[in-house]
Coordinates of C-alpha atoms and ligand atoms in Angstrom, one line a residue:
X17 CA -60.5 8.8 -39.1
X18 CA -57.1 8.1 -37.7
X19 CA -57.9 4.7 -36.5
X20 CA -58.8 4.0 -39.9
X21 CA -56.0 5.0 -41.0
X22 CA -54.0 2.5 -38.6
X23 CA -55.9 -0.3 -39.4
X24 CA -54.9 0.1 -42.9
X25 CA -52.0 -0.8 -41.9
X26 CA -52.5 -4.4 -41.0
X27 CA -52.7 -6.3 -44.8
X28 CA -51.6 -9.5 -45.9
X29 CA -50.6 -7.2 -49.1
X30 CA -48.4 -4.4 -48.9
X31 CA -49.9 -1.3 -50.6
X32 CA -53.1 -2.2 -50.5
X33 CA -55.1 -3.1 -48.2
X34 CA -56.2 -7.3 -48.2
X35 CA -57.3 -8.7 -44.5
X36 CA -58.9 -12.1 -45.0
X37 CA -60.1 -14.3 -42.0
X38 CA -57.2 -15.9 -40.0
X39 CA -54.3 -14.1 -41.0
X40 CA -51.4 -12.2 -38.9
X41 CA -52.5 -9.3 -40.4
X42 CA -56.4 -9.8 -38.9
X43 CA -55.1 -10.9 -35.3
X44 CA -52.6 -7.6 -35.2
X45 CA -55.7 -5.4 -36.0
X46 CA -57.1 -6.9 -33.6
X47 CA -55.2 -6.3 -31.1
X48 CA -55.2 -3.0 -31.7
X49 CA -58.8 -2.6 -31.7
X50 CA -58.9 -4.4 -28.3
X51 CA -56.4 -1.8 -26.8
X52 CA -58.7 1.1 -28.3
X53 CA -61.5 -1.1 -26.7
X54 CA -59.6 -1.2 -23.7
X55 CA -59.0 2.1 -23.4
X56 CA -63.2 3.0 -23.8
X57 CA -63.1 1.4 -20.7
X58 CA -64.2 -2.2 -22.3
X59 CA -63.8 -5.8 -20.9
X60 CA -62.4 -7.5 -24.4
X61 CA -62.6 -11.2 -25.2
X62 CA -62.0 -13.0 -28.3
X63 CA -64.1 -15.7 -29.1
X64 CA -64.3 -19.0 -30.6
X65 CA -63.8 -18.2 -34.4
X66 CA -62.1 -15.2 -33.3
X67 CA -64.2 -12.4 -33.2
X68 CA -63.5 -9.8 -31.2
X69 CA -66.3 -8.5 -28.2
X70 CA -65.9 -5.5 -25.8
X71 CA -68.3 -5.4 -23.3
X72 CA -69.3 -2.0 -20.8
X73 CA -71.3 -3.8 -18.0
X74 CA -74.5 -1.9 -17.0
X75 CA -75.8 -1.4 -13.6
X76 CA -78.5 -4.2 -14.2
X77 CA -76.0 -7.1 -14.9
X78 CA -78.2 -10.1 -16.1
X79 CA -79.6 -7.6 -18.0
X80 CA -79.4 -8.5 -21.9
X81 CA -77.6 -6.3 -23.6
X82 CA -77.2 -4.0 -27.0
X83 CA -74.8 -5.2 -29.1
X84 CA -73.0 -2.6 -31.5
X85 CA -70.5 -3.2 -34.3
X86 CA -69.2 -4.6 -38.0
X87 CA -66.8 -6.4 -39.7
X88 CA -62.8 -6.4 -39.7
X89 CA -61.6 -8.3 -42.4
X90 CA -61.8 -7.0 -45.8
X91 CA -62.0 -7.6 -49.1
X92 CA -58.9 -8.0 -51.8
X93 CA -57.5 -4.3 -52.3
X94 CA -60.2 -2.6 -50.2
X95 CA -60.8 0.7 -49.0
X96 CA -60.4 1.1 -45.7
X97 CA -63.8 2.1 -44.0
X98 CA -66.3 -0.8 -45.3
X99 CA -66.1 -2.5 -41.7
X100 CA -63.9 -1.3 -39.4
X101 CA -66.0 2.1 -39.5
X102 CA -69.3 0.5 -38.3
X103 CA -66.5 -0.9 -35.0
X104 CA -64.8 2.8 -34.4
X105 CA -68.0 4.5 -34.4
X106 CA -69.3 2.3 -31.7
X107 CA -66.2 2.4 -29.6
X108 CA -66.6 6.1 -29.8
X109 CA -70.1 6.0 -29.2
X110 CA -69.3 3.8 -26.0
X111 CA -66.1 6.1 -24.8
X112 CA -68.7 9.0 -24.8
X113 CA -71.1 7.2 -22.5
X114 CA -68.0 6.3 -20.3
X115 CA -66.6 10.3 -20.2
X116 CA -70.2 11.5 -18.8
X117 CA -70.6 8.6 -16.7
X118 CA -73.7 8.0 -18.1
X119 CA -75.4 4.7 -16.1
X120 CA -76.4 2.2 -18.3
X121 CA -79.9 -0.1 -17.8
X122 CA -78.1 -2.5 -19.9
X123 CA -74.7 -4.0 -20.8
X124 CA -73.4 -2.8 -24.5
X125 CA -71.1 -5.4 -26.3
X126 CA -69.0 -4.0 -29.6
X127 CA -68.5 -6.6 -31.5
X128 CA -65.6 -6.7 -34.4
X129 CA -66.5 -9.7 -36.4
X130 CA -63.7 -11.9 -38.0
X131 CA -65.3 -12.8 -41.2
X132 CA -67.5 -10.8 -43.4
X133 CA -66.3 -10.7 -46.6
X134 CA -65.6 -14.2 -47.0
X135 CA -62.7 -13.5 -49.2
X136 CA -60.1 -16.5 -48.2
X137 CA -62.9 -19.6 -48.1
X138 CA -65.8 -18.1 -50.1
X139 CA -68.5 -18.2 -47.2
X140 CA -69.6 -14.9 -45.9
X141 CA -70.7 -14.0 -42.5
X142 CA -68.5 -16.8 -40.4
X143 CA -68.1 -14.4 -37.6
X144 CA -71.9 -13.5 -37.3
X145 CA -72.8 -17.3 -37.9
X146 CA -70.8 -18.2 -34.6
X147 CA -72.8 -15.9 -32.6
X148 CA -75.8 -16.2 -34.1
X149 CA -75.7 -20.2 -34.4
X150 CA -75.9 -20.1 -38.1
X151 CA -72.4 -21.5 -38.1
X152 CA -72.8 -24.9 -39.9
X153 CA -70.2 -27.8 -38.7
X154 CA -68.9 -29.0 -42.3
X155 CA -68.1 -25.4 -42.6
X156 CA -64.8 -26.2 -40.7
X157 CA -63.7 -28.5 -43.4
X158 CA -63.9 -25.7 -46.3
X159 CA -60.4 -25.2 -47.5
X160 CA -58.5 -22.1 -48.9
X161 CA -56.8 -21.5 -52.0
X162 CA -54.0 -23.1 -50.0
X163 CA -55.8 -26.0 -49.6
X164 CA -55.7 -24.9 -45.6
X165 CA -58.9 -26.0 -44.0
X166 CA -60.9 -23.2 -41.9
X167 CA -60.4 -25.8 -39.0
X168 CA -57.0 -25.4 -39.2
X169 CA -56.8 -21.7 -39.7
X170 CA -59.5 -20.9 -36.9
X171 CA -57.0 -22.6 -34.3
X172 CA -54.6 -20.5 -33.1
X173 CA -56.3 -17.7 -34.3
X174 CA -59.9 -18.3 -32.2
X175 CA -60.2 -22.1 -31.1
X176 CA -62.1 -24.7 -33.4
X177 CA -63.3 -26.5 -30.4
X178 CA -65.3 -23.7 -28.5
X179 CA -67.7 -22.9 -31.5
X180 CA -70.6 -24.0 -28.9
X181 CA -69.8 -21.4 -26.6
X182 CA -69.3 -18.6 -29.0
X183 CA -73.1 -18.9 -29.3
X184 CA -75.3 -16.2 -28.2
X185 CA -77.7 -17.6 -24.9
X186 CA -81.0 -16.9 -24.8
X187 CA -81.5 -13.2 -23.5
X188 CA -77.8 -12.6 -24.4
X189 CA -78.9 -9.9 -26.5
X190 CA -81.7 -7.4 -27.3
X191 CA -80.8 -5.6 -30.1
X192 CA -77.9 -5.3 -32.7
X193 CA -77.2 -2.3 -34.2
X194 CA -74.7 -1.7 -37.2
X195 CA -73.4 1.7 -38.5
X196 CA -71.8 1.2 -42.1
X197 CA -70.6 3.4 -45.4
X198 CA -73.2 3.1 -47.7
X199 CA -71.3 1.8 -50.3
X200 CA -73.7 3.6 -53.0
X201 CA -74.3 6.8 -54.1
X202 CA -78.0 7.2 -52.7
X203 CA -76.9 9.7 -49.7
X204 CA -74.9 11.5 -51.8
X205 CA -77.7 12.0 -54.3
X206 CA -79.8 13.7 -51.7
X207 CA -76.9 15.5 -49.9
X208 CA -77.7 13.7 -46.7
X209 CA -74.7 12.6 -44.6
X210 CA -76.7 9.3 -43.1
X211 CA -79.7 7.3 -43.5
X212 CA -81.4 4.6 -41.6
X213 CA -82.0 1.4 -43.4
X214 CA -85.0 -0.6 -44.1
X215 CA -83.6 -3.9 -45.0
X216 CA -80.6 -6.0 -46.9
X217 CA -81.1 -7.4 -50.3
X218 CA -81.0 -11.2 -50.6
X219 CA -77.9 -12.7 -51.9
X220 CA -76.7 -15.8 -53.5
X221 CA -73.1 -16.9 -53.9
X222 CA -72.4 -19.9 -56.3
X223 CA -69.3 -21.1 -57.6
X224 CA -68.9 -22.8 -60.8
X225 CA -66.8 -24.6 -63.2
X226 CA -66.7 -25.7 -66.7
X227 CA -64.4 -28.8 -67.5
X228 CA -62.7 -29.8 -71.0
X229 CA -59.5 -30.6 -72.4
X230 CA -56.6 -28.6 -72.4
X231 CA -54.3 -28.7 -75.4
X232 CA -52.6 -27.1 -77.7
X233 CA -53.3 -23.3 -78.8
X234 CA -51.4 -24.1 -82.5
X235 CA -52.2 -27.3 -83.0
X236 CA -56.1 -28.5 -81.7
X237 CA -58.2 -27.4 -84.6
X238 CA -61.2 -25.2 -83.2
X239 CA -64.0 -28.2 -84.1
X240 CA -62.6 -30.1 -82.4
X241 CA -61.6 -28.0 -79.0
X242 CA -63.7 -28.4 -75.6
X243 CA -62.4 -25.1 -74.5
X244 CA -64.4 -24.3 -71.2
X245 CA -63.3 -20.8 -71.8
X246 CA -65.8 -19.7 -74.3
X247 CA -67.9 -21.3 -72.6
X248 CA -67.6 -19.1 -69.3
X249 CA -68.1 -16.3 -71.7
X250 CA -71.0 -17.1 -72.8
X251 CA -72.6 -17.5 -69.0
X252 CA -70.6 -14.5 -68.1
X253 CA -72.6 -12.3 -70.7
X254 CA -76.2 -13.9 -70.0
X255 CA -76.0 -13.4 -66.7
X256 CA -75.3 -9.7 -67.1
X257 CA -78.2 -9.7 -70.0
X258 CA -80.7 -11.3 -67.3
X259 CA -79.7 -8.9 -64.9
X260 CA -80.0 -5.7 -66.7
X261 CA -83.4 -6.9 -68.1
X262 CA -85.0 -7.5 -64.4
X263 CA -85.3 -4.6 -62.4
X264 CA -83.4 -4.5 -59.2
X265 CA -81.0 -7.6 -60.2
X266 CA -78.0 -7.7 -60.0
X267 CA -74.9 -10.7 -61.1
X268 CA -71.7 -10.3 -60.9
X269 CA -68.9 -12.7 -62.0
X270 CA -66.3 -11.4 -59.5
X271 CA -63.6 -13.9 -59.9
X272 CA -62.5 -16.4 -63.2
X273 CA -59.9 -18.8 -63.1
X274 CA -58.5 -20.3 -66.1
X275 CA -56.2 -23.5 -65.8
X276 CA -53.3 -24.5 -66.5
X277 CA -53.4 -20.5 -67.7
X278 CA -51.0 -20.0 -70.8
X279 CA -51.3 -17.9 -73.2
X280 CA -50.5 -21.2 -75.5
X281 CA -52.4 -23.1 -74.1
X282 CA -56.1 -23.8 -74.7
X283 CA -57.6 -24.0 -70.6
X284 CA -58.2 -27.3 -69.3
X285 CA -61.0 -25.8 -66.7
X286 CA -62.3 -22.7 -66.1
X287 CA -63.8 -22.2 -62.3
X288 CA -66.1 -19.0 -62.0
X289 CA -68.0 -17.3 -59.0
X290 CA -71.8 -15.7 -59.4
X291 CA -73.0 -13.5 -56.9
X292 CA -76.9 -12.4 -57.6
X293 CA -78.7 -10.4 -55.4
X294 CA -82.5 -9.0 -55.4
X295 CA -84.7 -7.2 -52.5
X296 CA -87.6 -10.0 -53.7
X297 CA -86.1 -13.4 -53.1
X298 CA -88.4 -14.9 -55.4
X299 CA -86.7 -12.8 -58.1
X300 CA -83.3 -13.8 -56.7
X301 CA -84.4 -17.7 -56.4
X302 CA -85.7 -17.4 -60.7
X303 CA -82.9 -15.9 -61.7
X304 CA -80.5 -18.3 -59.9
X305 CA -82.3 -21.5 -61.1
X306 CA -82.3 -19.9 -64.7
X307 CA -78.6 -19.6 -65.2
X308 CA -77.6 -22.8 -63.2
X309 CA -80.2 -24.1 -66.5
X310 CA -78.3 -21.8 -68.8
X311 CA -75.2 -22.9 -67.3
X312 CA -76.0 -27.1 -67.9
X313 CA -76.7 -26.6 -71.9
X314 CA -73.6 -24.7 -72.6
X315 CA -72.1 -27.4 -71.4
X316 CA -73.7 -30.0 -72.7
X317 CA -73.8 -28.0 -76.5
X318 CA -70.4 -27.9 -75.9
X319 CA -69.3 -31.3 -74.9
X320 CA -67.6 -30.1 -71.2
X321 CA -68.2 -31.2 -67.6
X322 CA -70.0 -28.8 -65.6
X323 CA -70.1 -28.1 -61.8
X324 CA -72.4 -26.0 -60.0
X325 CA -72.4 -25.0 -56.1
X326 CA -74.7 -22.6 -53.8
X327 CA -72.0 -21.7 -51.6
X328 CA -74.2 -19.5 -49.3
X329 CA -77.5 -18.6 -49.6
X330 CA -79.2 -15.7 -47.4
X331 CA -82.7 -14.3 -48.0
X332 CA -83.7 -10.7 -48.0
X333 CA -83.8 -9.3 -44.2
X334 CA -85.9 -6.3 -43.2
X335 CA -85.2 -4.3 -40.5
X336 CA -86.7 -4.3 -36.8
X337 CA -89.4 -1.8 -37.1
X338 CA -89.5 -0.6 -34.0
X339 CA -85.7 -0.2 -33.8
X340 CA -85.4 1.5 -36.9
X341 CA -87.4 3.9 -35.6
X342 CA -85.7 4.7 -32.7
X343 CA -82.7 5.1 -35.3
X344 CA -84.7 7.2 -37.2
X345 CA -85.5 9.5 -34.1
X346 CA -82.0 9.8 -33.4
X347 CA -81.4 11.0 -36.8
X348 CA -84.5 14.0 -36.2
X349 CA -82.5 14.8 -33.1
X350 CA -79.1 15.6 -34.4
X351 CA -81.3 18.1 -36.8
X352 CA -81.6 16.1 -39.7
X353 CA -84.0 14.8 -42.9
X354 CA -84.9 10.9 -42.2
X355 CA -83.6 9.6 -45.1
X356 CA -85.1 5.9 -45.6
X357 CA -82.8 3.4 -47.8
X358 CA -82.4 -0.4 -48.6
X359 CA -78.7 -2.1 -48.9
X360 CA -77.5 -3.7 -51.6
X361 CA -74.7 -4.6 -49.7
X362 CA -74.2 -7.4 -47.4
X363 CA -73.9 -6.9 -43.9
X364 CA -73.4 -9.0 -40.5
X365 CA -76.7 -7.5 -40.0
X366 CA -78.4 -10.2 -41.9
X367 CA -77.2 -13.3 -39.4
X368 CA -77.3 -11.5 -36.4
X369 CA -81.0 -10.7 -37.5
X370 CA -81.6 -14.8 -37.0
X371 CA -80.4 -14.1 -33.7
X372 CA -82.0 -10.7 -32.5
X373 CA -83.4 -7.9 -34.0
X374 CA -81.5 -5.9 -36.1
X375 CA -81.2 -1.7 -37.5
X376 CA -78.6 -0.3 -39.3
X377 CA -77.6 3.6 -40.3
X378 CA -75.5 4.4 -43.0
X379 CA -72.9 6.9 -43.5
X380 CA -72.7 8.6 -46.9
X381 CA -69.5 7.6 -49.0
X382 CA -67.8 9.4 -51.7
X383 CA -69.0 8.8 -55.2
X384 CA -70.4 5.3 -53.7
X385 CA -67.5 3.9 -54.4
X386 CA -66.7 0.6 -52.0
X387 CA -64.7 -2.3 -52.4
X388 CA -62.2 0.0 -54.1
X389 CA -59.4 1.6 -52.6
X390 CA -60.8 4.9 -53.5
X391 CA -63.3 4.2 -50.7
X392 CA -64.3 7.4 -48.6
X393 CA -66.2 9.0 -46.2
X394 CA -65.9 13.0 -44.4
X395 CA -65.0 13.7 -40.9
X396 CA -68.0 15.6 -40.4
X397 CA -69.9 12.7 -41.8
X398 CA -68.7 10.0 -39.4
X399 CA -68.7 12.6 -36.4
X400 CA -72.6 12.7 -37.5
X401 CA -72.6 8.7 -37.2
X402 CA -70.9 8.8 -33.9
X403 CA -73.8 11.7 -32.7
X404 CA -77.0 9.6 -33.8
X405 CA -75.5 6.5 -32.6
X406 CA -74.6 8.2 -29.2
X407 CA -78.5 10.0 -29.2
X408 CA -80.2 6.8 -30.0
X409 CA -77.9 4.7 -26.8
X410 CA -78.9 7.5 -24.5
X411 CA -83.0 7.5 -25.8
X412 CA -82.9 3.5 -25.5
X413 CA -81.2 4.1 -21.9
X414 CA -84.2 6.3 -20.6
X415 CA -86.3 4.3 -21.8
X416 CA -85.4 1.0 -20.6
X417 CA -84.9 2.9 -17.5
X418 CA -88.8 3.9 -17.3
Ligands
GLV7 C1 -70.3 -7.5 -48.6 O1 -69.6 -6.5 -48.6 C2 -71.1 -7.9 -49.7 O2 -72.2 -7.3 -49.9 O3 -70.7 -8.8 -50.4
MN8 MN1 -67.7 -5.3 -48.0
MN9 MN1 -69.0 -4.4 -45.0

């Protein structure tokens, strides 16, 4: 919890917490999670986009190995346990294998992945892409609100011309496994303090913009304004009609940017992001193709220029069976309920699943409140976390053993 508490630290925005890929303030928590890293006895590397691995060997070197971890960059004004939690528990998880020199059938990487959130170029998952080699080339040329490319920001901070080697080889890897808040308020419903998870909701990120002519607020008459504004309303409010109306959908227009953006001035464009997310991606896939149609005759009933981008795109991922229920054993060993969930959430857990197979366990979180500074989770919780995490390493360890 005090690790947390340190990392909180590092943000590109004093007094709240704001750690987007690339930044001083993601390379200095890094660095500190390499020392903790180091001091869990862990071989640390940074990699080519600059995530962050450290590596226990076991006594069967070639062997491939279980890879543990989460995210490190964060959201704008986030809390500070929706990825760096997932990375701590798994450190601790590993230092407690290390104190009672437990030997290991298989290496165990902790991975703390550079880009999750995809807050400074819109992308999600960077850091999982590299490893899982989902990373796309013309990725490198996306460009921040600084008009900084991630080429450009990925050197210095990882190196732009190693992406083939941050790659996961065949055999690498056996398993990833991801501890997380649960960001909802399911666990709390059922007074549980984790849950194993059966699978991540699909998700599709577009971003948007209407185009007309800015002008005067006192002057342009109002037939004859192509004001893009009114326009995003109105796509604004479908969206959140067509998601309340189908079960398990959900949109949200996170971000609206209205240009040249005075209060006397009717907006010249008007750029927008959708994020919709379903469990059934067919539901997902109607839903998106229904508002980009929505989203065409506002602006052509309304005389504007329209613009309409699928920025990522991931399908729904289920869990690794058999893995979740080893995860779910662990869970029946430290004395508890198996509590079976879906996320909602994103998590690096979906790439990596392209790559290996995947199980994740939650932790309950205060009033499931996430993406919020008022982001929390218990002590006893987490020390749960760290317990089931530590069972289920020493079950697979036996039995890989056998
Ligand atoms: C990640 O937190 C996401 O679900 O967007
Ligand atoms: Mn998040
Ligand atoms: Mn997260």
């Amino acid at each position: 919890m005090g690790r947390c508490d340190s990392l909180a630290a590092f943000t590109e925005e004093p007094g709240r917490i704001t750690r987007p890929y690339g930044t001083p303030s993601l390379a200095a928590a890094r660095d500190t999670v390499a020392r903790w890293m180091r001091d869990a006895g862990m071989d640390v590397r940074v990699d080519a986009i600059g995530n962050l691995r450290g590596r226990i060997e076991g006594s069967d070197r070639p062997a491939p190995a279980l890879l543990l971890g989460s995210h490190l960059d964060s959201v704008r004004d986030a809390g500070r346990y929706d990825g760096p939690l997932g990375i701590l528990v798994a450190i601790e998880a590993v230092a407690r294998l290390r104190a009672r020199q437990q030997s290991l059938p298989f290496p165990i990487e902790v991975l703390a992945f550079a880009d999750e959130e995809g807050l400074r170029f819109q992308t999600t998952y960077l850091g999982s892409c590299a490893l899982a080699g989902a990373f796309d080339p013309a990725f490198l040329e996306l460009t921040d609100g600084d008009d900084v490319t991630l080429r450009e920001a990925m050197a210095g901070f990882g190196n732009p011309h190693a992406l083939a080697d941050a790659v996961l080889r065949p055999n690498e890897a056996f398993a990833y496994v991801e501890a997380h808040i649960e960001q909802g308020p399911y666990l709390e419903s059922v007074d549980l303090p984790v849950g194993v998870v059966t699978g991540i909701s699909g998700q599709s990120r577009i971003l948007a913009s209407f185009k007309g002519v800015a002008g005067h607020a006192g002057t342009v008459a109002m037939d004859l304004r192509r004001d893009p504004l009114p326009a995003a309303a109105e796509i604004v409010l479908s969206a959140e009609n067509l998601a309340r109306q189908t079960p398990g959908l959900l949109a949200t227009v996170g971000t609206i940017d209205a240009t040249p953006g005075a209060s006397n001035v009717i907006a010249g464009q008007v750029r927008f992001s959708l994020d919709v997310r379903h469990p059934d991606d067919a539901v997902r896939n109607d839903a998106v193709r229904g508002l980009e149609r929505q989203t065409r005759e506002i602006a052509a009933a309304r005389a504007l220029g329209v613009e309409w981008r699928v920025a990522r795109e991931h399908p729904a991922v289920h869990c690794d069976a058999p893995l979740t229920s080893r995860l779910a054993e662990a869970v029946s060993a430290a004395g508890l309920p198996v509590e079976l969930l879906p996320s909602g959430a994103g998590h690096d857990a979906v790439v990596m699943s392209e790559a290996v197979p995947v199980a994740m366990l939650f932790v309950r979180c205060g009033e499931g409140v996430s993406h919020h500074p008022a982001e929390s989770v218990t002590t006893n919780d987490v020390a749960v976390a760290i317990d089931v995490l530590d069972e289920f390493i020493s079950a697979l360890t036996d039995e890989r053993r056998q």
